[in-house]
């Protein structure tokens, strides 16, 4: 009888050694120690053993049960830690794996150009001012020496809100607004949106301008030339030439239109400069004494220059873009190129 228990114990020991995983361990536990297990059966029949043999038989049974239990527990522990290690290995987070790519946005090419130009004039000591986009007819036209029914108003196709209010057609009204509230010396740029009822490859109804002006005693046309030369050289390169052509604006006298040597063909002639080698980029002049006077300045004491520049036009030349309508379209395939 004792031998039988010892051989059960040995058999269980063998099986535990051969077990491959937690499932095997569980099966062996049930087989020997479960409710209907081999050793449990022997325990139950302890009562039928003679009194003399019972203590030793009982002890051997208990020892065998403890032995098997202990062995099962150790093996189970072993499998558990192997399993844990395996899952740590396979589920390890590799922090060096590249993450999901989130595309970066960037500033619109018009904003980039505007920021670049603004930075140049700030470095020359200019302050940035802003004016309203919904503007009084008075500031947009009258105070700039364009009374009602003046033919020069036809140069700018205007969106009228009513007889006295317009969407500003240019940034020049900021000149008057700033002069009204400040005394010279003034060195100001006024960037912003302007509106004209016009649309084709080189015109859109909403675009951007940058107005610049300087007012003080003894400001001369040469100051304007020097500033503009510096600006053009910073944006388009030092080998770009400038050309001042006489022109007319009611708010400047004398007035000029400024051309730069074609940035595409370097002046030899191409379809961008229509074979002339020159491209017009801005309007400028000495502020008309009447405008100074209407803004409350004594034109005998103060003089000033002013210029107005289209930002989209500069961006088109800088990046070689041939259709202004691409800017407000906001097609990502276009924007991603800048
Ligand atoms: N305001 C003019 C326009 O939009 C541009 C301009 C021309 C502005 C000459 C000026 C200037 O300050 O002096 O057509």
Coordinates of C-alpha atoms and ligand atoms in Angstrom, one line a residue:
X1 CA 0.0 0.0 0.0
X2 CA 2.7 2.4 1.0
X3 CA 4.7 1.4 -2.1
X4 CA 1.6 2.2 -4.2
X5 CA 1.5 5.8 -2.8
X6 CA 5.2 6.2 -3.3
X7 CA 4.9 5.1 -6.9
X8 CA 2.0 7.6 -7.4
X9 CA 4.3 10.3 -6.0
X10 CA 7.1 9.3 -8.3
X11 CA 4.7 9.2 -11.3
X12 CA 3.4 12.6 -10.5
X13 CA 6.9 13.9 -10.2
X14 CA 7.8 12.5 -13.6
X15 CA 4.7 14.1 -15.2
X16 CA 5.4 17.5 -13.6
X17 CA 9.0 17.4 -15.0
X18 CA 7.6 16.7 -18.5
X19 CA 5.0 19.5 -18.3
X20 CA 5.3 22.1 -21.0
X21 CA 3.0 24.9 -19.9
X22 CA 0.5 26.1 -17.3
X23 CA -2.2 24.1 -18.9
X24 CA -0.3 20.8 -18.3
X25 CA 0.3 21.9 -14.7
X26 CA -3.3 22.5 -14.1
X27 CA -4.2 19.1 -15.6
X28 CA -1.7 17.3 -13.4
X29 CA -3.0 19.1 -10.3
X30 CA -6.6 18.0 -11.1
X31 CA -5.4 14.5 -11.9
X32 CA -3.7 14.0 -8.5
X33 CA -5.1 16.5 -6.1
X34 CA -8.5 17.5 -7.6
X35 CA -11.8 16.4 -6.0
X36 CA -11.7 13.1 -7.8
X37 CA -7.9 13.0 -8.0
X38 CA -5.7 9.9 -7.4
X39 CA -4.3 11.0 -4.1
X40 CA -7.6 12.5 -2.9
X41 CA -9.2 9.1 -3.5
X42 CA -6.6 7.5 -1.2
X43 CA -7.1 10.1 1.5
X44 CA -10.9 9.4 1.5
X45 CA -10.2 5.7 2.0
X46 CA -8.0 6.3 5.0
X47 CA -10.8 5.2 7.3
X48 CA -10.7 1.7 5.9
X49 CA -7.1 1.2 6.9
X50 CA -6.3 -0.8 10.0
X51 CA -5.6 1.3 13.1
X52 CA -2.0 0.2 13.4
X53 CA -1.1 1.0 9.8
X54 CA -3.2 4.2 9.6
X55 CA -0.7 6.7 11.1
X56 CA 2.2 5.8 8.8
X57 CA -0.1 5.5 5.8
X58 CA -1.6 8.9 6.6
X59 CA 1.8 10.5 7.1
X60 CA 3.1 9.1 3.8
X61 CA -0.1 10.3 2.0
X62 CA 0.4 13.8 3.5
X63 CA 4.0 13.9 2.6
X64 CA 3.3 12.8 -0.9
X65 CA 0.5 15.3 -1.3
X66 CA 2.8 18.2 0.0
X67 CA 5.6 17.0 -2.2
X68 CA 3.4 17.0 -5.3
X69 CA 1.8 20.3 -4.4
X70 CA 5.2 21.9 -3.8
X71 CA 6.5 20.7 -7.1
X72 CA 3.4 21.8 -9.0
X73 CA 3.7 25.3 -7.3
X74 CA 7.3 25.7 -8.2
X75 CA 6.8 24.6 -11.8
X76 CA 3.8 26.8 -12.1
X77 CA 5.8 29.8 -10.8
X78 CA 8.5 29.0 -13.4
X79 CA 6.0 28.9 -16.3
X80 CA 4.4 32.2 -15.1
X81 CA 7.6 34.1 -15.0
X82 CA 8.6 32.7 -18.5
X83 CA 5.3 33.8 -19.8
X84 CA 5.7 37.2 -18.3
X85 CA 9.2 37.6 -19.7
X86 CA 8.0 36.6 -23.1
X87 CA 5.1 39.1 -23.1
X88 CA 7.5 41.8 -21.9
X89 CA 9.8 40.9 -24.8
X90 CA 7.2 40.8 -27.5
X91 CA 5.1 43.8 -26.3
X92 CA 8.1 46.0 -25.6
X93 CA 7.5 49.6 -26.7
X94 CA 10.2 50.7 -29.1
X95 CA 10.5 54.4 -28.6
X96 CA 12.7 54.7 -31.6
X97 CA 10.0 53.7 -34.1
X98 CA 8.9 56.8 -36.1
X99 CA 5.6 58.1 -35.0
X100 CA 2.5 58.9 -37.1
X101 CA 3.3 61.9 -39.3
X102 CA 1.3 65.0 -38.6
X103 CA 1.8 67.4 -41.4
X104 CA 3.0 70.9 -40.3
X105 CA 1.2 74.0 -41.7
X106 CA 3.0 77.1 -42.5
X107 CA 2.3 80.8 -43.3
X108 CA 0.6 81.7 -46.5
X109 CA 3.1 83.0 -49.2
X110 CA 1.4 86.4 -49.1
X111 CA 1.8 86.5 -45.3
X112 CA 5.5 85.4 -45.7
X113 CA 6.1 88.2 -48.2
X114 CA 4.3 90.8 -46.1
X115 CA 6.3 89.8 -43.0
X116 CA 9.6 89.9 -44.9
X117 CA 8.8 93.4 -46.3
X118 CA 7.5 94.7 -42.9
X119 CA 10.8 93.4 -41.2
X120 CA 12.9 95.4 -43.7
X121 CA 11.1 98.7 -43.0
X122 CA 11.1 98.1 -39.3
X123 CA 14.8 97.7 -39.5
X124 CA 14.9 101.1 -41.2
X125 CA 13.0 102.7 -38.2
X126 CA 9.5 102.6 -39.5
X127 CA 6.5 102.0 -37.2
X128 CA 3.6 99.8 -38.2
X129 CA 0.1 101.4 -38.2
X130 CA -3.3 100.0 -39.3
X131 CA -6.5 101.5 -40.6
X132 CA -10.0 100.3 -41.1
X133 CA -10.9 98.2 -44.2
X134 CA -14.4 99.7 -44.2
X135 CA -13.4 103.3 -44.8
X136 CA -15.0 106.7 -45.1
X137 CA -15.1 108.1 -48.6
X138 CA -13.5 111.2 -47.0
X139 CA -10.2 109.3 -46.0
X140 CA -10.2 107.0 -49.1
X141 CA -10.6 109.8 -51.6
X142 CA -11.3 113.4 -50.5
X143 CA -8.5 113.9 -48.0
X144 CA -6.2 112.4 -50.6
X145 CA -7.0 115.2 -53.0
X146 CA -9.7 113.3 -54.9
X147 CA -13.0 115.2 -54.5
X148 CA -16.3 113.7 -55.6
X149 CA -16.5 113.4 -59.3
X150 CA -12.7 113.7 -59.7
X151 CA -11.8 111.6 -62.7
X152 CA -8.9 110.0 -60.8
X153 CA -11.4 108.1 -58.8
X154 CA -12.0 106.0 -61.9
X155 CA -8.5 104.5 -61.5
X156 CA -9.9 102.5 -58.7
X157 CA -13.0 100.3 -59.2
X158 CA -14.7 100.9 -55.8
X159 CA -17.1 98.9 -53.8
X160 CA -19.4 101.4 -52.3
X161 CA -21.3 100.6 -49.1
X162 CA -23.2 103.8 -49.3
X163 CA -22.5 107.4 -50.6
X164 CA -20.1 108.0 -47.7
X165 CA -18.6 104.6 -46.9
X166 CA -16.4 102.3 -49.1
X167 CA -14.3 99.2 -48.8
X168 CA -10.9 100.9 -48.9
X169 CA -9.4 100.7 -52.4
X170 CA -5.8 101.3 -51.1
X171 CA -3.8 101.7 -47.9
X172 CA -3.2 105.4 -48.6
X173 CA -6.0 106.6 -46.3
X174 CA -3.9 105.5 -43.4
X175 CA -1.5 108.3 -44.2
X176 CA -4.2 110.9 -43.4
X177 CA -5.4 109.0 -40.3
X178 CA -1.9 108.9 -38.9
X179 CA -1.0 112.5 -39.8
X180 CA -4.2 113.8 -38.2
X181 CA -3.3 112.3 -34.8
X182 CA 0.5 112.7 -34.8
X183 CA 3.1 115.4 -35.3
X184 CA 6.3 114.8 -37.5
X185 CA 8.8 113.3 -37.6
X186 CA 6.8 110.3 -39.0
X187 CA 8.2 107.1 -40.4
X188 CA 5.2 104.7 -40.9
X189 CA 4.2 101.6 -42.8
X190 CA 0.6 100.5 -43.1
X191 CA 0.1 97.0 -44.4
X192 CA -3.3 95.5 -45.0
X193 CA -6.2 94.3 -47.2
X194 CA -7.7 96.5 -49.9
X195 CA -10.7 95.9 -52.2
X196 CA -11.4 96.6 -55.9
X197 CA -14.2 95.4 -58.1
X198 CA -11.9 93.7 -60.6
X199 CA -10.9 90.1 -61.4
X200 CA -8.6 88.5 -64.0
X201 CA -5.1 86.8 -64.0
X202 CA -3.5 89.9 -62.5
X203 CA -6.4 91.3 -60.4
X204 CA -8.4 89.9 -57.5
X205 CA -11.2 91.8 -55.6
X206 CA -9.3 91.5 -52.3
X207 CA -5.6 91.9 -52.2
X208 CA -2.8 93.3 -49.9
X209 CA -0.9 96.6 -50.1
X210 CA 1.8 98.2 -48.0
X211 CA 1.8 101.9 -47.7
X212 CA 4.9 103.6 -46.5
X213 CA 5.5 107.3 -45.8
X214 CA 7.9 109.6 -44.1
X215 CA 7.2 113.2 -43.0
X216 CA 9.6 115.6 -41.5
X217 CA 11.4 118.9 -42.3
X218 CA 13.6 118.5 -45.4
X219 CA 12.4 115.1 -46.7
X220 CA 13.4 114.9 -50.3
X221 CA 12.8 112.6 -53.3
X222 CA 16.4 111.3 -52.8
X223 CA 15.3 109.9 -49.4
X224 CA 12.5 108.1 -51.2
X225 CA 15.0 106.8 -53.8
X226 CA 17.4 105.6 -51.1
X227 CA 14.7 103.8 -49.1
X228 CA 13.2 102.1 -52.1
X229 CA 16.6 101.0 -53.4
X230 CA 17.4 99.4 -50.1
X231 CA 14.0 97.7 -50.0
X232 CA 14.3 96.3 -53.6
X233 CA 17.8 95.1 -53.1
X234 CA 16.8 93.3 -49.9
X235 CA 13.9 91.5 -51.5
X236 CA 15.1 90.9 -55.1
X237 CA 18.9 91.0 -54.7
X238 CA 21.6 93.6 -55.0
X239 CA 21.9 93.4 -58.8
X240 CA 18.3 94.5 -59.4
X241 CA 18.1 98.0 -61.0
X242 CA 15.4 100.6 -60.3
X243 CA 13.8 103.0 -62.7
X244 CA 11.6 106.0 -61.7
X245 CA 9.1 107.0 -64.3
X246 CA 7.0 110.2 -64.1
X247 CA 3.4 109.5 -63.3
X248 CA 0.3 111.0 -61.7
X249 CA -1.4 110.4 -58.4
X250 CA -3.6 113.1 -56.9
X251 CA -2.1 112.6 -53.5
X252 CA 1.6 113.0 -54.6
X253 CA 3.4 115.7 -56.5
X254 CA 5.7 114.9 -58.2
X255 CA 4.6 111.3 -58.7
X256 CA 6.4 108.3 -60.0
X257 CA 5.9 104.7 -60.9
X258 CA 8.9 102.6 -60.0
X259 CA 10.0 99.7 -62.2
X260 CA 12.6 97.1 -61.4
X261 CA 14.8 95.2 -63.9
X262 CA 12.9 92.0 -64.7
X263 CA 13.8 89.4 -62.1
X264 CA 13.0 86.5 -64.5
X265 CA 15.1 87.4 -67.5
X266 CA 17.5 89.9 -65.7
X267 CA 16.5 92.7 -68.2
X268 CA 17.0 90.9 -71.5
X269 CA 13.3 90.6 -72.2
X270 CA 10.8 87.8 -71.6
X271 CA 7.0 87.3 -71.5
X272 CA 6.7 88.4 -67.8
X273 CA 8.2 91.8 -68.6
X274 CA 6.6 91.8 -72.1
X275 CA 10.0 92.1 -73.7
X276 CA 10.8 95.4 -72.1
X277 CA 13.2 94.1 -69.4
X278 CA 11.4 96.2 -66.8
X279 CA 8.5 95.4 -64.4
X280 CA 6.4 98.0 -62.6
X281 CA 6.3 97.3 -58.9
X282 CA 5.0 100.4 -57.0
X283 CA 3.7 103.9 -57.1
X284 CA 5.3 106.7 -55.1
X285 CA 5.9 110.4 -54.9
X286 CA 6.3 113.4 -52.6
X287 CA 3.1 113.9 -50.5
X288 CA 1.0 116.6 -52.2
X289 CA 1.1 119.8 -50.1
X290 CA -2.7 119.9 -50.2
X291 CA -2.8 116.5 -48.5
X292 CA -0.4 117.7 -45.8
X293 CA -2.6 120.7 -45.3
X294 CA -5.8 118.7 -45.1
X295 CA -4.1 116.6 -42.4
X296 CA -3.3 119.6 -40.4
X297 CA 0.4 120.1 -41.3
X298 CA 2.0 123.3 -42.5
X299 CA 3.3 122.4 -46.0
X300 CA 5.9 125.2 -45.9
X301 CA 7.5 123.5 -42.9
X302 CA 7.1 119.8 -43.6
X303 CA 7.6 117.6 -46.6
X304 CA 7.2 113.9 -47.0
X305 CA 7.4 111.0 -49.4
X306 CA 4.9 108.1 -49.8
X307 CA 4.8 104.9 -51.6
X308 CA 2.3 102.1 -52.1
X309 CA 3.1 98.6 -53.0
X310 CA 1.1 95.5 -53.9
X311 CA 2.1 92.5 -51.8
X312 CA 0.7 89.8 -54.2
X313 CA 2.7 91.4 -57.0
X314 CA 5.9 91.2 -55.1
X315 CA 5.2 87.6 -54.1
X316 CA 4.4 86.7 -57.8
X317 CA 7.7 88.1 -58.9
X318 CA 9.6 86.6 -56.0
X319 CA 8.2 83.0 -56.6
X320 CA 7.6 83.2 -60.3
X321 CA 3.8 82.9 -60.1
X322 CA 1.8 83.9 -63.2
X323 CA -1.8 83.9 -61.9
X324 CA -2.7 86.1 -58.9
X325 CA -6.0 84.1 -58.4
X326 CA -3.9 81.2 -57.0
X327 CA -3.4 83.1 -53.8
X328 CA -6.9 83.2 -52.4
X329 CA -7.8 79.8 -53.9
X330 CA -5.8 78.1 -51.0
X331 CA -5.3 74.9 -53.0
X332 CA -2.9 72.9 -50.8
X333 CA -0.9 71.7 -53.8
X334 CA -0.1 75.3 -54.5
X335 CA 0.5 76.4 -50.9
X336 CA 2.8 73.5 -50.1
X337 CA 5.4 74.8 -52.5
X338 CA 6.3 77.7 -50.3
Ligands
LIG1 N1 -2.5 104.2 -53.5 C1 -2.0 103.9 -54.8 C2 -2.8 102.8 -55.5 O1 -3.3 102.0 -54.8 C3 -0.6 103.5 -54.8 C4 0.3 104.7 -54.4 C5 0.8 105.5 -55.3 C6 0.5 105.0 -53.0 C7 1.7 106.6 -55.0 C8 1.3 106.0 -52.7 C9 1.8 106.8 -53.7 O2 1.6 106.3 -51.4 O3 2.7 107.8 -53.3 O4 -2.9 102.8 -56.7

